[in-house]
Amino acid sequence: MSEGDTLKHLPLENLHAEAGARFGAFAGWRMPLTYPAGVMKEHLHTREKAGLFDISHMQLFAVEGGDAAAFLSRACPMDAAALGEGKSKYTLLLNERAGIIDDLIVTRLTPERFMVVANAGNAAKDEAHLRAVAKDFSVRVEPLQRVFLALQGPAAEAVLIGAGLDLSDLTFMTAAEPRGNWFATRSGYTGEDGFEIALPPEEAPAFVEKILADERAQWIGLAARDSLRLEAGLCLHGQDIDETADPASAALLWAIPKGLRENGSFVGADALRRILADGAREKRVGLKPEGRQPVRAGAPLINDAGVAVGRVTSGGFGPSAGHPVAMGYVEKSLAEIGTRLFAEVRGNRVPIDIHPLPFTPHRYRKG
């Protein structure tokens, strides 16, 4: 059996084919990588107008029950009880060694109902982990079958209003249930203002048609999604973070309240406290290669003496930044902005500097 026979298919695959998508495998799914406009134009269109992404490969879990908040506070390093209704929180799913199983968005819908959005490649592992933790709580964890769309860019709100969905009351990291079995949050993974909307598969084609009737909106593929999130300094699980990385080395401690770092009882809490006491040995940083040659994931980072001091985890050209962009890990002592290192690319040394993240400013609607 070929890989193509084992891939999962998006519910709207025929719409992508009609739009001229070029498909490829990602996280076990057959995904649209680019459309006829090409990755550069798709990227810039999202920054300038509104890009529509099919992210139905990602998994939504409904978490319900009297212990829902207590369960999530055990499963993740967050205070779910303190999360207001209609509020979303970026958080992590850690193993007992404080390794990052996945990064998640958790939204509180009602006092006893939450929505969890997980990454595609980790959906089965996440579900098994959540169910194992849930055994000690009065809670239900239910994977949902939804079409999941992201509309990103400065025109996103206006395009949605034109399509009959007014989410203008939402601000960044807030959410609503605008219709029966619909879920919407003002968030996304491009650094732009935008929305993520989950809806029943049977209602999705008509909704997509309304969105794309607006000339400001167009389909955007996975390739541009990757360059957009990299410019925004956002991690891709499986590349920039995984179970070998902890929140300290991944520069994600901001997602864990200080009080929980010190006294929390979430899975992995003791291991994280040991890491913080000892000090992380490496740190995730932004990287700017000299010149126009992109440096790709997997390239070793070396110092003047040719000694390996880190690695690139994501890299490519940043169309909005106007130069190559990358992220990776370096020894913590080298993580200062401006430090000059070298990436080894096909036997050549490419000068590369530690650079602030993000490479392009975030433009979230915060108020």
Tab-separated table of N, CA and C in Angstrom, residues 74-194:
chain	number	residue	atom	x	y	z
A	74	ARG	N	-4.777	19.729	35.635
A	74	ARG	CA	-3.861	18.616	35.867
A	74	ARG	C	-3.143	18.230	34.574
A	75	ALA	N	-3.895	18.193	33.475
A	75	ALA	CA	-3.328	17.768	32.200
A	75	ALA	C	-2.363	18.803	31.621
A	76	CYS	N	-2.603	20.078	31.881
A	76	CYS	CA	-1.823	21.169	31.290
A	76	CYS	C	-1.333	22.118	32.383
A	77	PRO	N	-0.229	22.818	32.158
A	77	PRO	CA	0.251	23.795	33.133
A	77	PRO	C	-0.523	25.100	33.040
A	78	MET	N	-1.812	25.039	33.401
A	78	MET	CA	-2.683	26.209	33.346
A	78	MET	C	-3.667	26.160	34.504
A	79	ASP	N	-4.213	27.313	34.838
A	79	ASP	CA	-5.265	27.407	35.844
A	79	ASP	C	-6.590	27.529	35.102
A	80	ALA	N	-7.170	26.388	34.727
A	80	ALA	CA	-8.386	26.395	33.913
A	80	ALA	C	-9.557	27.017	34.662
A	81	ALA	N	-9.566	26.894	35.997
A	81	ALA	CA	-10.660	27.474	36.783
A	81	ALA	C	-10.668	28.992	36.691
A	82	ALA	N	-9.493	29.585	36.461
A	82	ALA	CA	-9.388	31.046	36.389
A	82	ALA	C	-9.651	31.579	34.981
A	83	LEU	N	-9.795	30.691	34.018
A	83	LEU	CA	-10.033	31.123	32.640
A	83	LEU	C	-11.487	31.554	32.497
A	84	GLY	N	-11.710	32.776	32.068
A	84	GLY	CA	-13.066	33.293	31.934
A	84	GLY	C	-13.825	32.638	30.798
A	85	GLU	N	-15.139	32.656	30.882
A	85	GLU	CA	-15.956	32.110	29.796
A	85	GLU	C	-15.717	32.926	28.527
A	86	GLY	N	-15.583	32.221	27.412
A	86	GLY	CA	-15.306	32.890	26.154
A	86	GLY	C	-13.861	33.305	25.979
A	87	LYS	N	-12.976	32.831	26.861
A	87	LYS	CA	-11.550	33.163	26.773
A	87	LYS	C	-10.753	31.933	26.339
A	88	SER	N	-9.702	32.178	25.556
A	88	SER	CA	-8.821	31.113	25.084
A	88	SER	C	-7.430	31.283	25.669
A	89	LYS	N	-6.699	30.166	25.793
A	89	LYS	CA	-5.357	30.190	26.374
A	89	LYS	C	-4.456	29.230	25.612
A	90	TYR	N	-3.286	29.725	25.226
A	90	TYR	CA	-2.258	28.849	24.659
A	90	TYR	C	-1.610	28.094	25.808
A	91	THR	N	-1.522	26.777	25.665
A	91	THR	CA	-0.922	25.982	26.737
A	91	THR	C	-0.221	24.769	26.126
A	92	LEU	N	0.294	23.923	26.979
A	92	LEU	CA	1.109	22.786	26.557
A	92	LEU	C	0.592	21.499	27.182
A	93	LEU	N	0.876	20.411	26.528
A	93	LEU	CA	0.620	19.086	27.078
A	93	LEU	C	1.999	18.472	27.320
A	94	LEU	N	2.330	18.244	28.587
A	94	LEU	CA	3.671	17.781	28.948
A	94	LEU	C	3.648	16.331	29.405
A	95	ASN	N	4.779	15.639	29.196
A	95	ASN	CA	4.935	14.329	29.805
A	95	ASN	C	5.585	14.491	31.181
A	96	GLU	N	5.831	13.399	31.857
A	96	GLU	CA	6.359	13.480	33.225
A	96	GLU	C	7.779	14.054	33.273
A	97	ARG	N	8.456	14.080	32.130
A	97	ARG	CA	9.802	14.672	32.066
A	97	ARG	C	9.747	16.131	31.633
A	98	ALA	N	8.551	16.688	31.547
A	98	ALA	CA	8.304	18.063	31.076
A	98	ALA	C	8.600	18.223	29.593
A	99	GLY	N	8.657	17.093	28.859
A	99	GLY	CA	8.762	17.176	27.407
A	99	GLY	C	7.422	17.559	26.802
A	100	ILE	N	7.451	18.258	25.687
A	100	ILE	CA	6.229	18.827	25.110
A	100	ILE	C	5.574	17.820	24.160
A	101	ILE	N	4.502	17.179	24.635
A	101	ILE	CA	3.732	16.247	23.813
A	101	ILE	C	3.033	17.001	22.685
A	102	ASP	N	2.526	18.197	23.012
A	102	ASP	CA	1.826	19.026	22.025
A	102	ASP	C	1.654	20.422	22.598
A	103	ASP	N	1.386	21.373	21.717
A	103	ASP	CA	0.912	22.675	22.187
A	103	ASP	C	-0.541	22.818	21.753
A	104	LEU	N	-1.353	23.421	22.608
A	104	LEU	CA	-2.805	23.423	22.479
A	104	LEU	C	-3.369	24.836	22.652
A	105	ILE	N	-4.575	25.026	22.146
A	105	ILE	CA	-5.389	26.184	22.533
A	105	ILE	C	-6.597	25.645	23.286
A	106	VAL	N	-6.769	26.102	24.532
A	106	VAL	CA	-7.896	25.692	25.371
A	106	VAL	C	-8.837	26.884	25.530
A	107	THR	N	-10.117	26.671	25.271
A	107	THR	CA	-11.127	27.725	25.390
A	107	THR	C	-12.201	27.293	26.369
A	108	ARG	N	-12.578	28.197	27.277
A	108	ARG	CA	-13.695	27.906	28.193
A	108	ARG	C	-14.977	28.442	27.563
A	109	LEU	N	-15.940	27.561	27.365
A	109	LEU	CA	-17.218	27.942	26.764
A	109	LEU	C	-18.270	28.229	27.825
A	110	THR	N	-18.359	27.369	28.831
A	110	THR	CA	-19.274	27.541	29.965
A	110	THR	C	-18.510	27.053	31.199
A	111	PRO	N	-19.099	27.169	32.415
A	111	PRO	CA	-18.357	26.706	33.593
A	111	PRO	C	-17.862	25.265	33.500
A	112	GLU	N	-18.593	24.383	32.815
A	112	GLU	CA	-18.204	22.976	32.773
A	112	GLU	C	-17.915	22.473	31.364
A	113	ARG	N	-17.734	23.381	30.401
A	113	ARG	CA	-17.464	22.987	29.013
A	113	ARG	C	-16.255	23.741	28.474
A	114	PHE	N	-15.328	23.002	27.899
A	114	PHE	CA	-14.137	23.575	27.288
A	114	PHE	C	-13.957	22.992	25.893
A	115	MET	N	-13.261	23.735	25.042
A	115	MET	CA	-12.849	23.238	23.728
A	115	MET	C	-11.326	23.216	23.693
A	116	VAL	N	-10.755	22.112	23.223
A	116	VAL	CA	-9.305	21.964	23.105
A	116	VAL	C	-8.971	21.736	21.635
A	117	VAL	N	-8.038	22.517	21.107
A	117	VAL	CA	-7.584	22.363	19.728
A	117	VAL	C	-6.165	21.816	19.752
A	118	ALA	N	-5.979	20.653	19.098
A	118	ALA	CA	-4.688	19.952	19.101
A	118	ALA	C	-4.153	19.845	17.673
A	119	ASN	N	-2.854	19.587	17.569
A	119	ASN	CA	-2.213	19.455	16.268
A	119	ASN	C	-2.501	18.106	15.629
A	120	ALA	N	-2.536	18.105	14.300
A	120	ALA	CA	-2.960	16.916	13.551
A	120	ALA	C	-2.106	15.697	13.836
A	121	GLY	N	-0.793	15.870	13.781
A	121	GLY	CA	0.097	14.726	13.920
A	121	GLY	C	0.093	14.109	15.299
A	122	ASN	N	-0.466	14.843	16.268
A	122	ASN	CA	-0.463	14.371	17.656
A	122	ASN	C	-1.845	13.970	18.149
A	123	ALA	N	-2.851	13.998	17.290
A	123	ALA	CA	-4.237	13.833	17.743
A	123	ALA	C	-4.440	12.527	18.508
A	124	ALA	N	-3.936	11.407	17.977
A	124	ALA	CA	-4.142	10.115	18.640
A	124	ALA	C	-3.383	10.050	19.961
A	125	LYS	N	-2.146	10.536	19.954
A	125	LYS	CA	-1.340	10.540	21.171
A	125	LYS	C	-1.968	11.462	22.228
A	126	ASP	N	-2.433	12.626	21.797
A	126	ASP	CA	-3.072	13.561	22.720
A	126	ASP	C	-4.321	12.946	23.347
A	127	GLU	N	-5.139	12.304	22.507
A	127	GLU	CA	-6.375	11.714	23.022
A	127	GLU	C	-6.076	10.635	24.055
A	128	ALA	N	-5.103	9.785	23.761
A	128	ALA	CA	-4.737	8.729	24.711
A	128	ALA	C	-4.227	9.329	26.027
A	129	HIS	N	-3.412	10.367	25.921
A	129	HIS	CA	-2.864	11.011	27.117
A	129	HIS	C	-3.981	11.669	27.929
A	130	LEU	N	-4.863	12.394	27.248
A	130	LEU	CA	-5.966	13.067	27.947
A	130	LEU	C	-6.884	12.048	28.622
A	131	ARG	N	-7.162	10.950	27.939
A	131	ARG	CA	-8.042	9.930	28.529
A	131	ARG	C	-7.394	9.280	29.747
A	132	ALA	N	-6.082	9.104	29.699
A	132	ALA	CA	-5.391	8.522	30.854
A	132	ALA	C	-5.488	9.444	32.065
A	133	VAL	N	-5.297	10.736	31.847
A	133	VAL	CA	-5.412	11.707	32.953
A	133	VAL	C	-6.863	11.802	33.422
A	134	ALA	N	-7.815	11.688	32.487
A	134	ALA	CA	-9.234	11.878	32.804
A	134	ALA	C	-9.794	10.794	33.713
A	135	LYS	N	-9.099	9.660	33.842
A	135	LYS	CA	-9.622	8.561	34.670
A	135	LYS	C	-9.843	8.976	36.115
A	136	ASP	N	-9.118	9.970	36.583
A	136	ASP	CA	-9.238	10.410	37.974
A	136	ASP	C	-10.252	11.529	38.150
A	137	PHE	N	-10.984	11.885	37.076
A	137	PHE	CA	-11.884	13.040	37.128
A	137	PHE	C	-13.253	12.695	36.539
A	138	SER	N	-14.260	13.440	36.977
A	138	SER	CA	-15.595	13.323	36.402
A	138	SER	C	-15.658	14.245	35.183
A	139	VAL	N	-15.274	13.687	34.046
A	139	VAL	CA	-15.141	14.505	32.844
A	139	VAL	C	-15.251	13.607	31.611
A	140	ARG	N	-15.760	14.174	30.510
A	140	ARG	CA	-15.833	13.480	29.225
A	140	ARG	C	-14.923	14.193	28.234
A	141	VAL	N	-14.146	13.403	27.498
A	141	VAL	CA	-13.281	13.939	26.442
A	141	VAL	C	-13.780	13.365	25.130
A	142	GLU	N	-14.299	14.224	24.250
A	142	GLU	CA	-14.924	13.750	23.018
A	142	GLU	C	-14.283	14.412	21.800
A	143	PRO	N	-13.637	13.623	20.918
A	143	PRO	CA	-13.130	14.197	19.672
A	143	PRO	C	-14.293	14.577	18.761
A	144	LEU	N	-14.222	15.738	18.142
A	144	LEU	CA	-15.302	16.246	17.306
A	144	LEU	C	-14.938	16.134	15.831
A	145	GLN	N	-15.931	15.878	15.004
A	145	GLN	CA	-15.747	15.864	13.555
A	145	GLN	C	-16.265	17.181	13.004
A	146	ARG	N	-15.362	18.056	12.654
A	146	ARG	CA	-15.733	19.379	12.162
A	146	ARG	C	-14.837	19.758	10.986
A	147	VAL	N	-15.371	20.572	10.094
A	147	VAL	CA	-14.502	21.318	9.185
A	147	VAL	C	-13.959	22.495	9.987
A	148	PHE	N	-12.665	22.736	9.859
A	148	PHE	CA	-12.004	23.782	10.645
A	148	PHE	C	-11.297	24.707	9.660
A	149	LEU	N	-11.664	25.977	9.692
A	149	LEU	CA	-11.149	26.968	8.753
A	149	LEU	C	-10.477	28.101	9.510
A	150	ALA	N	-9.418	28.648	8.931
A	150	ALA	CA	-8.797	29.856	9.472
A	150	ALA	C	-8.876	30.932	8.405
A	151	LEU	N	-9.397	32.089	8.771
A	151	LEU	CA	-9.410	33.253	7.885
A	151	LEU	C	-8.515	34.303	8.528
A	152	GLN	N	-7.409	34.622	7.874
A	152	GLN	CA	-6.362	35.429	8.479
A	152	GLN	C	-6.028	36.631	7.608
A	153	GLY	N	-5.790	37.780	8.257
A	153	GLY	CA	-5.385	38.968	7.522
A	153	GLY	C	-6.230	40.169	7.890
A	154	PRO	N	-5.804	41.375	7.498
A	154	PRO	CA	-6.474	42.605	7.932
A	154	PRO	C	-7.926	42.731	7.468
A	155	ALA	N	-8.297	42.036	6.392
A	155	ALA	CA	-9.684	42.111	5.906
A	155	ALA	C	-10.555	40.979	6.431
A	156	ALA	N	-10.020	40.133	7.323
A	156	ALA	CA	-10.752	38.938	7.749
A	156	ALA	C	-12.109	39.264	8.368
A	157	GLU	N	-12.147	40.228	9.269
A	157	GLU	CA	-13.414	40.555	9.939
A	157	GLU	C	-14.459	41.014	8.924
A	158	ALA	N	-14.066	41.900	8.010
A	158	ALA	CA	-15.017	42.415	7.026
A	158	ALA	C	-15.500	41.323	6.086
A	159	VAL	N	-14.611	40.435	5.689
A	159	VAL	CA	-15.006	39.333	4.807
A	159	VAL	C	-16.029	38.433	5.492
A	160	LEU	N	-15.800	38.125	6.764
A	160	LEU	CA	-16.745	37.281	7.500
A	160	LEU	C	-18.109	37.950	7.621
A	161	ILE	N	-18.118	39.238	7.899
A	161	ILE	CA	-19.401	39.957	7.990
A	161	ILE	C	-20.140	39.858	6.662
A	162	GLY	N	-19.415	40.010	5.565
A	162	GLY	CA	-20.027	39.882	4.242
A	162	GLY	C	-20.557	38.483	3.978
A	163	ALA	N	-19.949	37.481	4.639
A	163	ALA	CA	-20.395	36.095	4.485
A	163	ALA	C	-21.504	35.742	5.481
A	164	GLY	N	-21.961	36.725	6.262
A	164	GLY	CA	-23.064	36.508	7.180
A	164	GLY	C	-22.671	36.083	8.573
A	165	LEU	N	-21.389	36.231	8.930
A	165	LEU	CA	-20.926	35.850	10.260
A	165	LEU	C	-20.201	37.045	10.875
A	166	ASP	N	-20.870	37.722	11.798
A	166	ASP	CA	-20.305	38.915	12.434
A	166	ASP	C	-19.650	38.521	13.754
A	167	LEU	N	-18.323	38.516	13.764
A	167	LEU	CA	-17.558	38.195	14.973
A	167	LEU	C	-16.778	39.417	15.460
A	168	SER	N	-17.276	40.608	15.124
A	168	SER	CA	-16.540	41.837	15.442
A	168	SER	C	-16.459	42.106	16.937
A	169	ASP	N	-17.320	41.450	17.738
A	169	ASP	CA	-17.251	41.634	19.191
A	169	ASP	C	-16.067	40.896	19.807
A	170	LEU	N	-15.505	39.945	19.074
A	170	LEU	CA	-14.384	39.177	19.622
A	170	LEU	C	-13.088	39.983	19.539
A	171	THR	N	-12.208	39.783	20.511
A	171	THR	CA	-10.844	40.281	20.457
A	171	THR	C	-9.903	39.080	20.528
A	172	PHE	N	-8.612	39.345	20.385
A	172	PHE	CA	-7.632	38.262	20.318
A	172	PHE	C	-7.766	37.309	21.502
A	173	MET	N	-7.832	36.012	21.199
A	173	MET	CA	-7.926	34.926	22.181
A	173	MET	C	-9.240	34.976	22.978
A	174	THR	N	-10.313	35.395	22.285
A	174	THR	CA	-11.661	35.208	22.836
A	174	THR	C	-12.463	34.402	21.812
A	175	ALA	N	-13.573	33.819	22.260
A	175	ALA	CA	-14.274	32.844	21.435
A	175	ALA	C	-15.779	32.931	21.637
A	176	ALA	N	-16.510	32.305	20.718
A	176	ALA	CA	-17.971	32.278	20.774
A	176	ALA	C	-18.473	31.029	20.064
A	177	GLU	N	-19.732	30.720	20.297
A	177	GLU	CA	-20.434	29.670	19.555
A	177	GLU	C	-21.550	30.355	18.776
A	178	PRO	N	-21.239	30.848	17.572
A	178	PRO	CA	-22.183	31.719	16.868
A	178	PRO	C	-23.430	31.014	16.339
A	179	ARG	N	-23.343	29.706	16.142
A	179	ARG	CA	-24.489	28.920	15.664
A	179	ARG	C	-24.404	27.538	16.291
A	180	GLY	N	-25.440	26.748	16.134
A	180	GLY	CA	-25.439	25.406	16.694
A	180	GLY	C	-24.308	24.563	16.137
A	181	ASN	N	-23.482	23.994	17.020
A	181	ASN	CA	-22.340	23.157	16.654
A	181	ASN	C	-21.238	23.918	15.915
A	182	TRP	N	-21.266	25.255	15.973
A	182	TRP	CA	-20.190	26.085	15.448
A	182	TRP	C	-19.349	26.578	16.625
A	183	PHE	N	-18.059	26.758	16.355
A	183	PHE	CA	-17.133	27.289	17.358
A	183	PHE	C	-16.188	28.250	16.646
A	184	ALA	N	-16.010	29.438	17.201
A	184	ALA	CA	-15.155	30.437	16.558
A	184	ALA	C	-14.298	31.137	17.595
A	185	THR	N	-13.050	31.364	17.241
A	185	THR	CA	-12.145	32.096	18.114
A	185	THR	C	-11.363	33.112	17.288
A	186	ARG	N	-11.075	34.259	17.882
A	186	ARG	CA	-10.263	35.266	17.181
A	186	ARG	C	-8.802	34.960	17.489
A	187	SER	N	-8.213	34.177	16.634
A	187	SER	CA	-6.830	33.745	16.825
A	187	SER	C	-6.350	33.175	15.502
A	188	GLY	N	-5.158	32.649	15.494
A	188	GLY	CA	-4.613	32.053	14.288
A	188	GLY	C	-3.118	31.909	14.411
A	189	TYR	N	-2.491	31.438	13.356
A	189	TYR	CA	-1.070	31.096	13.450
A	189	TYR	C	-0.255	31.779	12.360
A	190	THR	N	-0.624	33.029	12.075
A	190	THR	CA	0.079	33.786	11.037
A	190	THR	C	0.690	35.072	11.583
A	191	GLY	N	0.314	35.482	12.788
A	191	GLY	CA	0.716	36.782	13.310
A	191	GLY	C	-0.255	37.883	12.937
A	192	GLU	N	-1.211	37.583	12.060
A	192	GLU	CA	-2.211	38.565	11.638
A	192	GLU	C	-3.469	38.462	12.490
A	193	ASP	N	-4.279	39.514	12.455
A	193	ASP	CA	-5.639	39.418	12.986
A	193	ASP	C	-6.377	38.364	12.172
A	194	GLY	N	-7.264	37.638	12.824
A	194	GLY	CA	-8.007	36.630	12.081
A	194	GLY	C	-8.820	35.740	12.993
